[in-house]
Every structure is written in C-alpha cells, then in structure tokens.
PDB file of C-alpha atoms in Angstrom:
ATOM      1  CA  MET A1143     162.281  95.211  43.781  1.00 84.00           C
ATOM      2  CA  PRO A1144     159.231  97.448  43.703  1.00 91.00           C
ATOM      3  CA  ALA A1145     155.699  96.135  43.304  1.00 94.00           C
ATOM      4  CA  TYR A1146     153.390  97.336  40.551  1.00 97.00           C
ATOM      5  CA  VAL A1147     149.645  97.187  40.141  1.00 97.00           C
ATOM      6  CA  ALA A1148     147.994  96.928  36.729  1.00 98.00           C
ATOM      7  CA  SER A1149     144.410  97.374  35.635  1.00 97.00           C
ATOM      8  CA  TYR A1150     143.286  96.600  32.092  1.00 97.00           C
ATOM      9  CA  ASP A1151     140.322  96.079  29.795  1.00 96.00           C
ATOM     10  CA  LEU A1152     140.387  93.424  27.095  1.00 95.00           C
ATOM     11  CA  LYS A1153     138.161  93.957  24.072  1.00 94.00           C
ATOM     12  CA  GLU A1154     135.184  91.589  24.355  1.00 90.00           C
ATOM     13  CA  THR A1155     135.256  88.806  21.791  1.00 91.00           C
ATOM     14  CA  LYS A1156     134.094  85.216  21.472  1.00 92.00           C
ATOM     15  CA  PRO A1157     135.683  83.121  22.726  1.00 93.00           C
ATOM     16  CA  ASP A1158     136.549  85.256  25.737  1.00 95.00           C
ATOM     17  CA  PRO A1159     140.332  85.838  25.884  1.00 97.00           C
ATOM     18  CA  HIS A1160     140.317  86.641  29.618  1.00 96.00           C
ATOM     19  CA  PRO A1161     140.994  83.122  31.024  1.00 97.00           C
ATOM     20  CA  THR A1162     143.921  82.683  28.640  1.00 97.00           C
ATOM     21  CA  PHE A1163     145.195  86.188  29.433  1.00 98.00           C
ATOM     22  CA  LEU A1164     145.154  85.457  33.173  1.00 98.00           C
ATOM     23  CA  LYS A1165     147.186  82.291  32.610  1.00 98.00           C
ATOM     24  CA  GLN A1166     149.691  84.180  30.474  1.00 98.00           C
ATOM     25  CA  ALA A1167     149.854  87.093  32.938  1.00 98.00           C
ATOM     26  CA  ALA A1168     150.722  84.639  35.723  1.00 98.00           C
ATOM     27  CA  ALA A1169     153.515  83.247  33.542  1.00 98.00           C
ATOM     28  CA  GLN A1170     154.825  86.834  33.242  1.00 98.00           C
ATOM     29  CA  GLY A1171     154.897  87.356  37.020  1.00 98.00           C
ATOM     30  CA  TRP A1172     151.506  88.998  37.580  1.00 98.00           C
ATOM     31  CA  LYS A1173     149.234  87.770  40.410  1.00 98.00           C
ATOM     32  CA  LEU A1174     145.496  87.930  41.199  1.00 96.00           C
ATOM     33  CA  TRP A1175     145.995  87.930  44.979  1.00 95.00           C
ATOM     34  CA  ILE A1176     147.637  90.445  47.330  1.00 91.00           C
ATOM     35  CA  LEU A1177     149.260  89.540  50.640  1.00 88.00           C
ATOM     36  CA  SER A1178     148.241  91.653  53.637  1.00 85.00           C
ATOM     37  CA  SER A1179     150.305  92.488  56.697  1.00 82.00           C
ATOM     38  CA  ASN A1180     148.267  89.914  58.671  1.00 84.00           C
ATOM     39  CA  ASN A1181     149.492  87.171  56.288  1.00 88.00           C
ATOM     40  CA  VAL A1182     146.148  86.720  54.520  1.00 89.00           C
ATOM     41  CA  ARG A1183     145.818  86.834  50.740  1.00 91.00           C
ATOM     42  CA  TYR A1184     143.019  88.988  49.339  1.00 91.00           C
ATOM     43  CA  ARG A1185     141.642  88.548  45.813  1.00 94.00           C
ATOM     44  CA  LEU A1186     142.062  91.709  43.753  1.00 94.00           C
ATOM     45  CA  PRO A1187     139.146  93.166  41.779  1.00 92.00           C
ATOM     46  CA  ASN A1188     138.534  91.756  38.298  1.00 92.00           C
ATOM     47  CA  THR A1189     141.029  92.951  35.670  1.00 96.00           C
ATOM     48  CA  THR A1190     143.516  94.020  38.365  1.00 97.00           C
ATOM     49  CA  LEU A1191     146.916  92.401  38.837  1.00 98.00           C
ATOM     50  CA  ILE A1192     149.959  92.902  41.066  1.00 97.00           C
ATOM     51  CA  GLY A1193     153.561  91.968  40.396  1.00 98.00           C
ATOM     52  CA  THR A1194     157.121  92.644  41.487  1.00 97.00           C
ATOM     53  CA  PHE A1195     159.469  93.802  38.728  1.00 98.00           C
ATOM     54  CA  ASP A1196     162.779  95.656  38.361  1.00 97.00           C
ATOM     55  CA  ASN A1197     161.108  98.876  37.173  1.00 97.00           C
ATOM     56  CA  LEU A1198     158.019 100.367  35.535  1.00 97.00           C
ATOM     57  CA  ALA A1199     159.227  99.641  32.007  1.00 98.00           C
ATOM     58  CA  VAL A1200     159.624  95.945  32.827  1.00 98.00           C
ATOM     59  CA  ALA A1201     156.164  95.823  34.448  1.00 98.00           C
ATOM     60  CA  GLU A1202     154.614  97.390  31.335  1.00 98.00           C
ATOM     61  CA  ALA A1203     156.538  95.006  29.071  1.00 98.00           C
ATOM     62  CA  ARG A1204     155.357  91.981  31.076  1.00 98.00           C
ATOM     63  CA  LEU A1205     151.720  93.111  30.740  1.00 98.00           C
ATOM     64  CA  GLU A1206     152.177  93.452  26.982  1.00 98.00           C
ATOM     65  CA  ALA A1207     153.966  90.087  26.839  1.00 98.00           C
ATOM     66  CA  ALA A1208     150.900  88.496  28.446  1.00 98.00           C
ATOM     67  CA  ARG A1209     148.691  90.030  25.746  1.00 98.00           C
ATOM     68  CA  LEU A1210     150.988  88.810  22.965  1.00 98.00           C
ATOM     69  CA  ALA A1211     151.192  85.307  24.436  1.00 98.00           C
ATOM     70  CA  THR A1212     147.384  85.266  24.658  1.00 98.00           C
ATOM     71  CA  GLU A1213     147.187  86.224  20.982  1.00 97.00           C
ATOM     72  CA  ASN A1214     149.646  83.475  20.067  1.00 98.00           C
ATOM     73  CA  GLU A1215     147.827  80.832  22.093  1.00 98.00           C
ATOM     74  CA  MET A1216     144.387  81.789  20.773  1.00 97.00           C
ATOM     75  CA  GLY A1217     145.558  82.322  17.187  1.00 96.00           C
ATOM     76  CA  ARG A1218     143.794  85.668  16.796  1.00 95.00           C
ATOM     77  CA  ASN A1219     144.062  89.326  17.737  1.00 96.00           C
ATOM     78  CA  VAL A1220     143.596  90.252  21.392  1.00 97.00           C
ATOM     79  CA  THR A1221     143.183  93.948  22.097  1.00 96.00           C
ATOM     80  CA  THR A1222     143.878  95.703  25.381  1.00 94.00           C
ATOM     81  CA  SER A1223     141.533  98.676  25.007  1.00 93.00           C
ATOM     82  CA  LYS A1224     142.658 100.403  28.227  1.00 95.00           C
ATOM     83  CA  TRP A1225     145.394  99.775  30.789  1.00 96.00           C
ATOM     84  CA  ILE A1226     147.348 101.396  33.586  1.00 95.00           C
ATOM     85  CA  VAL A1227     150.482 100.229  35.416  1.00 97.00           C
ATOM     86  CA  ALA A1228     151.537 102.078  38.573  1.00 95.00           C
ATOM     87  CA  GLU A1229     154.111 101.566  41.299  1.00 95.00           C
ATOM     88  CA  TYR A1230     152.430 100.097  44.342  1.00 87.00           C
ATOM     89  CA  GLY A1231     153.004 101.967  47.595  1.00 81.00           C
ATOM     90  CA  PRO A1232     151.275 102.190  50.948  1.00 72.00           C
ATOM     91  CA  THR A1233     147.652 101.201  50.427  1.00 71.00           C
ATOM     92  CA  ARG A1234     144.528  99.879  52.038  1.00 74.00           C
ATOM     93  CA  PHE A1235     142.418  97.137  50.534  1.00 72.00           C
ATOM     94  CA  ASN A1236     139.664  94.669  51.208  1.00 78.00           C
ATOM     95  CA  SER A1237     138.079  91.743  49.382  1.00 79.00           C
ATOM     96  CA  ASP A1238     135.294  89.275  49.986  1.00 83.00           C
ATOM     97  CA  GLU A1239     137.681  86.505  48.851  1.00 82.00           C
ATOM     98  CA  ARG A1240     140.532  85.562  51.215  1.00 84.00           C
ATOM     99  CA  GLN A1241     143.099  82.780  51.591  1.00 85.00           C
ATOM    100  CA  SER A1242     145.638  82.009  54.281  1.00 79.00           C
ATOM    101  CA  ALA A1243     149.157  82.566  53.005  1.00 72.00           C
TER     102      ALA A1243
END
C-alpha cells in the first residue's frame, strides 16, 4: 500500500481541538512520526501526518473522518480551513525529535 502525507490547518477555537484531532487521526491510521532508512523515527512538523492507505481517496476520507470524530467528541463544529493529502515518494527529512524504532 502506498504512503500518504497530509498537512492541515484547524480553525483556532477554545478549547483547542488539536489534541483531540491528533487522537482521532491516530485512530484513523495517521501518524506523527516517520521511520527513516536507519531505523530511527523522526517527529514530523506540526500539523503534518503520514499514513499508509489503499489509495488517495481513502487517505482523504480518513483525514475527514478524524475531523468528524473530533467534532463528535467535542460536541461542536471543528473546521479544517486548509489541507493537502499527497502520495509520499522518495524524500529527505530531518527533525530535532527522534526515537529509536
């Protein structure tokens, strides 16, 4: 299955929906960490996720499902003001946060 990367902006509100969104995104298969070829996990930039899905439509649907689940859990509207989902191919990356795999 191909990997996809997503970047998004949530509309700022109080209370902040971001922690709940991250929990719901994880439940939908999205991750905050990327595994490198040297078997080290690197933390992605804020509001960036990676996941492995059958196709682009499924990846997009899982991002939207995370937003809807966040709305349901918080009991109020949660707006994704901007987002992008793209197939993940050969890349280079770095992060100041790392974990052994």
